[in-house]
Tab-separated table of C-alpha atoms in Angstrom:
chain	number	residue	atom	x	y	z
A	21	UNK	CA	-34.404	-7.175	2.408
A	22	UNK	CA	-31.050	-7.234	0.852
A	23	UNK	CA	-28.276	-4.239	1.119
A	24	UNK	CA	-29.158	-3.676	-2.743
A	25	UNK	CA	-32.415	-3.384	-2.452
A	26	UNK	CA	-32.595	-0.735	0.125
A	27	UNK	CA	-30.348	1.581	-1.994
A	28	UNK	CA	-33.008	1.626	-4.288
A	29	UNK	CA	-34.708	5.090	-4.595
A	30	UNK	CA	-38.336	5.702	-5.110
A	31	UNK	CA	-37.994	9.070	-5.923
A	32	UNK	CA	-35.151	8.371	-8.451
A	33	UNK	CA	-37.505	5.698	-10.030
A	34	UNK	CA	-40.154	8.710	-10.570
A	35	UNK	CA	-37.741	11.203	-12.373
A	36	UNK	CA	-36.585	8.346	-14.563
A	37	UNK	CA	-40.427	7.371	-15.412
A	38	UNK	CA	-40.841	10.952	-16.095
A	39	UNK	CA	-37.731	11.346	-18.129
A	40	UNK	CA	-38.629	8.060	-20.322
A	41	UNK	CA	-42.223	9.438	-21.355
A	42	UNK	CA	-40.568	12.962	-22.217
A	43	UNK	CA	-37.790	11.127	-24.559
A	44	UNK	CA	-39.867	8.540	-26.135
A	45	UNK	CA	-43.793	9.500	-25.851
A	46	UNK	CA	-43.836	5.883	-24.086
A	47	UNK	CA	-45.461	5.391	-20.585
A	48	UNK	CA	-43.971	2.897	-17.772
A	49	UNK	CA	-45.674	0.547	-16.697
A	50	UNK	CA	-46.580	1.359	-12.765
A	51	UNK	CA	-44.054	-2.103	-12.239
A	52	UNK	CA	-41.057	0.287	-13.449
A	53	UNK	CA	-38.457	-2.924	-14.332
A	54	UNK	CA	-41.203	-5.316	-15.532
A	55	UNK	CA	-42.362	-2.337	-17.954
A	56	UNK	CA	-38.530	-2.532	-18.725
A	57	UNK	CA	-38.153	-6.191	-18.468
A	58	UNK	CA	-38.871	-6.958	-22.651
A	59	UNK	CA	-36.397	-4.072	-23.500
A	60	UNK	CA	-38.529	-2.436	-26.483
A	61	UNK	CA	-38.690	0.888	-23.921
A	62	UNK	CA	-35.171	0.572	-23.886
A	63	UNK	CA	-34.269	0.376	-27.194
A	64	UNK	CA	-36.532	3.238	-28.259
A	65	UNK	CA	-35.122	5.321	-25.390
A	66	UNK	CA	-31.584	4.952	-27.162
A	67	UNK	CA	-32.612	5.103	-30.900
A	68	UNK	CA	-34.259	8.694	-29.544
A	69	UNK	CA	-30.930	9.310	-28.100
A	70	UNK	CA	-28.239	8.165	-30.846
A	71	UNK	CA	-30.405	7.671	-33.862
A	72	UNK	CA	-30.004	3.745	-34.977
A	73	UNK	CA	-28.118	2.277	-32.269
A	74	UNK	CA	-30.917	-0.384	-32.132
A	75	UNK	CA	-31.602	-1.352	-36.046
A	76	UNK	CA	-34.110	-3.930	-34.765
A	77	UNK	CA	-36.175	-3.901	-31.865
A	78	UNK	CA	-37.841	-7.686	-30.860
A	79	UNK	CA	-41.784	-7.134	-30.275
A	80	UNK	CA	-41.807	-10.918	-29.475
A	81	UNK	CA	-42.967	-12.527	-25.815
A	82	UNK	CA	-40.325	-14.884	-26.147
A	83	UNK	CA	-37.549	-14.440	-23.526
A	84	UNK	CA	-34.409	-14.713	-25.706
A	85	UNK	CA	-36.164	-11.922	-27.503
A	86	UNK	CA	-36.232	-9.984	-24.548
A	87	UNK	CA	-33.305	-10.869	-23.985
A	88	UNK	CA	-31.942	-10.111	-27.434
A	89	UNK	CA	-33.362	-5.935	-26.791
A	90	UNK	CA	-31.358	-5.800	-23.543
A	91	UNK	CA	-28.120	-7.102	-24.682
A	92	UNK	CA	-28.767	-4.567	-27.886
A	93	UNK	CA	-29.554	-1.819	-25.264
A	94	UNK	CA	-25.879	-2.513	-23.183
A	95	UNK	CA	-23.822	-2.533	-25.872
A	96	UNK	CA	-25.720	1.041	-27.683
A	97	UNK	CA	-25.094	2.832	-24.178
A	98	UNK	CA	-21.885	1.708	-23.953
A	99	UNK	CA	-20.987	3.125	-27.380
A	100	UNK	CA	-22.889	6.303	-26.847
A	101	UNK	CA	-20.399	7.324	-23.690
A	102	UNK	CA	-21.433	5.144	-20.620
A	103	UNK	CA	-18.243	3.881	-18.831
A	104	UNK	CA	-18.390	0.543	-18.003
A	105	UNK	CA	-18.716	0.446	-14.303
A	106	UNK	CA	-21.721	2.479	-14.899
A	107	UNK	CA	-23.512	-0.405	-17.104
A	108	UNK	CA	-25.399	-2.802	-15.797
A	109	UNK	CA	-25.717	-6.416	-17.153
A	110	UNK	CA	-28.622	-8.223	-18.149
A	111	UNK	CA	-29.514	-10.658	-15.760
A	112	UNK	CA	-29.702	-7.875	-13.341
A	113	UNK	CA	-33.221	-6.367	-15.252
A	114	UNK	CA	-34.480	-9.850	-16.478
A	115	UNK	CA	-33.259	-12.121	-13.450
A	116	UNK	CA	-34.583	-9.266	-11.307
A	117	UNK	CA	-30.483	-9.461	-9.868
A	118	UNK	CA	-29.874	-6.053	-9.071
A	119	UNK	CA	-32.821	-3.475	-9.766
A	120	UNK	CA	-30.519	-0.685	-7.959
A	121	UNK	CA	-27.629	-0.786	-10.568
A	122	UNK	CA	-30.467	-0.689	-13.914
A	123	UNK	CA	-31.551	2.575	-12.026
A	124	UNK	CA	-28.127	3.910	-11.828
A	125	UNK	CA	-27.182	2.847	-15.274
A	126	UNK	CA	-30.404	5.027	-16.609
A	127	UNK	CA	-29.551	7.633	-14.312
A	128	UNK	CA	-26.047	8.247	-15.806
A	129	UNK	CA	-27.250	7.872	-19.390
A	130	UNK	CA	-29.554	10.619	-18.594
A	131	UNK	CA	-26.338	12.527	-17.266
A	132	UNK	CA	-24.340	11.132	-20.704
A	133	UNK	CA	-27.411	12.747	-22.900
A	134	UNK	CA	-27.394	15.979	-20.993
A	135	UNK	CA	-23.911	16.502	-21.080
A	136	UNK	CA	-24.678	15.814	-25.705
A	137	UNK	CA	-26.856	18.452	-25.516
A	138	UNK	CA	-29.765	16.367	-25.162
A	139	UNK	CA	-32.218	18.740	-22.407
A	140	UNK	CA	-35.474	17.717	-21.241
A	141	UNK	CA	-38.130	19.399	-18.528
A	142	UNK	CA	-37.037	16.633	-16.632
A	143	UNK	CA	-33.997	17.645	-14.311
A	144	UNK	CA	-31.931	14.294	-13.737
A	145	UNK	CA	-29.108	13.396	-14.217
A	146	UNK	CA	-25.569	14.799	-13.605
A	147	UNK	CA	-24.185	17.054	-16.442
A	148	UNK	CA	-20.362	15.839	-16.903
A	149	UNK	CA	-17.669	18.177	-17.489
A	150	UNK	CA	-15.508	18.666	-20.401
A	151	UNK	CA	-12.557	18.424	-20.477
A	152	UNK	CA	-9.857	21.575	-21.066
A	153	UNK	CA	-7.098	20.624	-22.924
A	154	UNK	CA	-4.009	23.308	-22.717
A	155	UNK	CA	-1.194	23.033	-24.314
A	156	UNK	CA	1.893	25.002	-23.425
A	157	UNK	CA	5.248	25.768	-26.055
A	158	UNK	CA	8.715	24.108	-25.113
A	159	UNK	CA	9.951	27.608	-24.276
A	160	UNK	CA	7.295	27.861	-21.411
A	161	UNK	CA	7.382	24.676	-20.033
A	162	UNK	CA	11.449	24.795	-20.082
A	163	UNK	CA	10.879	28.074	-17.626
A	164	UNK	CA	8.851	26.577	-15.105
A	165	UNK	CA	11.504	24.066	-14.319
A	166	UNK	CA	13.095	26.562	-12.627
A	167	UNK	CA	10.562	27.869	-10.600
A	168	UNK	CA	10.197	26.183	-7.030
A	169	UNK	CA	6.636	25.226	-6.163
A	170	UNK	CA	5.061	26.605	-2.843
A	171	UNK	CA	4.367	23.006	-2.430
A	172	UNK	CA	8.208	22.185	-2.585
A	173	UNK	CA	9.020	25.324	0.329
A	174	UNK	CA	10.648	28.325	-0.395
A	175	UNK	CA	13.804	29.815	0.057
A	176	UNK	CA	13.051	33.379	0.161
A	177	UNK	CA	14.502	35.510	3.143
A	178	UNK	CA	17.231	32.390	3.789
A	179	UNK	CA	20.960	33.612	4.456
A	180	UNK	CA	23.938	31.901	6.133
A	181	UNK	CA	24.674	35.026	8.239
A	182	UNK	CA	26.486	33.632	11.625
A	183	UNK	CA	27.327	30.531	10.337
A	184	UNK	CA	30.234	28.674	11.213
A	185	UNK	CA	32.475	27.110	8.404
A	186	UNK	CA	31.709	23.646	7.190
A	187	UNK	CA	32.950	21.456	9.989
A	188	UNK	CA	34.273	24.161	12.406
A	189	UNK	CA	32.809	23.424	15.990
A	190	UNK	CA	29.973	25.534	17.140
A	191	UNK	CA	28.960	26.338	20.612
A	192	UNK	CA	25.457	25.825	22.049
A	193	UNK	CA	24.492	29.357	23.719
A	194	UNK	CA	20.954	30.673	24.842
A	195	UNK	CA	21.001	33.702	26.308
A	196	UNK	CA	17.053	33.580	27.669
A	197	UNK	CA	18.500	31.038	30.181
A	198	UNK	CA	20.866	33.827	31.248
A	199	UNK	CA	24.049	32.339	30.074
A	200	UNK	CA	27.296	33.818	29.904
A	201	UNK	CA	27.983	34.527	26.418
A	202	UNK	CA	31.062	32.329	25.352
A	203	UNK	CA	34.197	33.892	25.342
A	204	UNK	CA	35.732	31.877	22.222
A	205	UNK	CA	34.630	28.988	20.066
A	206	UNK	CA	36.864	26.883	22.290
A	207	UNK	CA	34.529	27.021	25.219
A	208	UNK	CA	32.420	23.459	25.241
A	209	UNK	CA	28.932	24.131	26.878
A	210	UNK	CA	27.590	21.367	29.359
A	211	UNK	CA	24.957	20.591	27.315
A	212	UNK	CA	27.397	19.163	24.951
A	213	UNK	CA	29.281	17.029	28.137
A	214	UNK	CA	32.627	18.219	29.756
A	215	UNK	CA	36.530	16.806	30.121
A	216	UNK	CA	36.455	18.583	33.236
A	217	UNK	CA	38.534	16.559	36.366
A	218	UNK	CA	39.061	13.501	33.158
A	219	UNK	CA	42.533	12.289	33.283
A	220	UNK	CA	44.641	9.427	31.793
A	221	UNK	CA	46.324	9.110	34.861
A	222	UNK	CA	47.038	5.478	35.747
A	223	UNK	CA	45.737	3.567	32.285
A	224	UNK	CA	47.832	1.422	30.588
A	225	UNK	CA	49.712	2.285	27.410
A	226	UNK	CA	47.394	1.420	23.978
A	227	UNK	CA	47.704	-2.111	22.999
A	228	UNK	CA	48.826	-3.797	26.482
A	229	UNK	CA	47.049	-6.099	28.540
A	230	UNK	CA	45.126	-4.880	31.428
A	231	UNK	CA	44.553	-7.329	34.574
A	232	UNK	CA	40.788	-7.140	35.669
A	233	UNK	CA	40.281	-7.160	39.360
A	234	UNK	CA	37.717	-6.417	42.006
A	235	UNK	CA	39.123	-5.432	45.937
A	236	UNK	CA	35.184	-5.682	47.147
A	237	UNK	CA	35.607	-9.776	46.379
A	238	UNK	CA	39.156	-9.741	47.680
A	239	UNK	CA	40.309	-10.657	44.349
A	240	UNK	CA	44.605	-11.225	43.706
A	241	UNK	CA	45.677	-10.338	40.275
A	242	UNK	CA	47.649	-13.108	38.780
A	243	UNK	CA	50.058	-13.906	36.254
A	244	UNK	CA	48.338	-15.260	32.663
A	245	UNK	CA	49.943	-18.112	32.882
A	246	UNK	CA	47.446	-19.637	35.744
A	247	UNK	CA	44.447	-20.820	34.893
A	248	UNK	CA	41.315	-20.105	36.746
A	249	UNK	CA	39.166	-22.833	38.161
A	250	UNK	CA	36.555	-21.214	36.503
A	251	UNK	CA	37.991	-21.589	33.476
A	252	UNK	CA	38.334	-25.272	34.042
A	253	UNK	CA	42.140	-26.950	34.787
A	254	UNK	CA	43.959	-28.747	32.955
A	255	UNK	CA	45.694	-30.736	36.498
A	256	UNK	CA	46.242	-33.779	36.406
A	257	UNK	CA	45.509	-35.162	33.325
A	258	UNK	CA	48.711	-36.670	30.895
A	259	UNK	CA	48.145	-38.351	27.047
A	260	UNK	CA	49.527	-41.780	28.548
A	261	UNK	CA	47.861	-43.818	25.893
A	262	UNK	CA	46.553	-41.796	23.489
A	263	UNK	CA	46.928	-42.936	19.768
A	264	UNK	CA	49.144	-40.979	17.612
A	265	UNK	CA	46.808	-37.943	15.624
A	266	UNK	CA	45.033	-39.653	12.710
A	267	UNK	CA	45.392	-43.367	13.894
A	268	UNK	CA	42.095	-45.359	14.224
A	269	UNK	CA	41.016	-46.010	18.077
A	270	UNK	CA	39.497	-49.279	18.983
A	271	UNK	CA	36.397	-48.636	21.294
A	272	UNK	CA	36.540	-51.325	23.731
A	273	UNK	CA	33.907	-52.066	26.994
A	274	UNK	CA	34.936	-55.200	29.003
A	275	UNK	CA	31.402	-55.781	30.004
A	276	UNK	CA	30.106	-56.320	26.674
A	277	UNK	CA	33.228	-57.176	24.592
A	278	UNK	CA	35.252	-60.134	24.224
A	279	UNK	CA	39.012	-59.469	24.582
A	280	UNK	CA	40.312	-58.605	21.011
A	281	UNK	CA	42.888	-60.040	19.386
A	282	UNK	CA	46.319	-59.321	18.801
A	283	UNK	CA	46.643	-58.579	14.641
A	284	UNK	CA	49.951	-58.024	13.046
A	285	UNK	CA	51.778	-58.444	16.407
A	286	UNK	CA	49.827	-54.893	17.571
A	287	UNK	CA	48.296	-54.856	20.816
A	288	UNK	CA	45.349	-52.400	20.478
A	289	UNK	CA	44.562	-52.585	24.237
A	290	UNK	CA	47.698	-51.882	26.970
């Protein structure tokens, strides 16, 4: 059994039966949607509703005729006040597709026709309110933009008694932890740090170099101008036969290479 299928409601399909005989003097079938299935019920439920919304109901066994009364049916509702969500479409009565949505879709019309003034014995459906238009003057709704929602917070019983001026330093005192009340503005609390015992006492002046050294790795400082092994070395090496910057450089491997030749008088190799 599908998820649709369970949704439907016996006891919905009774008030609606009910309803349907009280509107039209007609009598369902004990099949509810093949009593339905032809649409004649249907259109005579909404012609009872909205006088000629169905000019011409089909009394013929042919299926397009049927089909003809349910399309005729959808597009009445929908013009008597049924949203469109609430409609359902015609392959779900005559495919049998979806019996649960044809019983909502009568269930709100019933709901639609209440809320018209259209009562019955039958209590089904869901009356609809109306809506309550108000309409307010400039004047008023020019006032209200200065009134600050509850929603927005509220200001009332707010002062700036004790405050400090705007970007004056204030100190951190609680007296339930039995502090000593601050003599001056001056004082800075620990919870805000402390300069105590801080000096500048041995620190270079700003800008100059500072020579990094540890005593626990029995480390020397040194003058810049030696270069750390770490930082590679530059011992050693000359540029004995390096070509002037920008002059082409002949790659040359005696293993695989004959000797080149001498062009222009140039020796390439020394």
């Amino acid at each position: 059994v599908s998820t649709l299928a369970q949704k439907y409601d016996p006891q919905t399909e009774e008030a609606l039966r009910m309803w349907i005989h009280e509107v039209t003097g007609r009598t369902v079938p004990d099949n509810f949607m093949e009593g339905l299935k032809d649409g004649v019920i249907l259109c005579e439920l909404i012609n009872k509703l909205q006088p000629g919304s169905v000019p011409k109901v089909n009394h013929s066994t042919l299926n397009w005729h049927k089909l003809e009364n349910i399309t005729h049916f959808i597009r009445a509702i929908g013009e008597y006040g049924l949203k469109p969500h609430d409609i359902f479409e015609a392959n779900d009565l005559f495919e049998d597709m979806n019996h649960t949505q044809v019983q909502c879709t009568l269930a709100s019309l019933a709901g639609v026709a209440k809320t018209k003034g259209f009562y019955t014995k039958s209590d089904i459906g869901v009356k609809y309110a109306a809506k309550k238009l108000r309409k307010f003057n400039p004047d008023k709704m020019k006032a209200g933009d200065s009134v600050i929602s509850q929603q927005m917070g509220s200001n009332k019983f707010a002062s700036q008694k004790g405050m400090t001026s705007y970007g004056t330093r204030r100190h951190l005192y609680d007296p339930n932890i039995g502090m000593e009340k601050p003599a001056d503005r001056s004082t800075i609390n620990l919870q805000m740090g402390t300069n105590k015992c801080a000096s500048m006492a041995g620190m270079f002046a700003l800008g100059t170099a500072r020579q990094v050294t540890e005593k626990n790795v029995n480390l020397d400082p040194v003058d810049t101008t030696t270069v750390s092994l770490q930082m590679g070395t530059n011992k050693v090496p000359s540029q004995s036969g390096l070509t002037p910057m920008g002059g082409s450089r002949l790659v040359y491997d005696r293993k695989y290479c004959a000797k080149p030749n001498e062009q222009d008088g140039i020796n390439f190799l020394n």
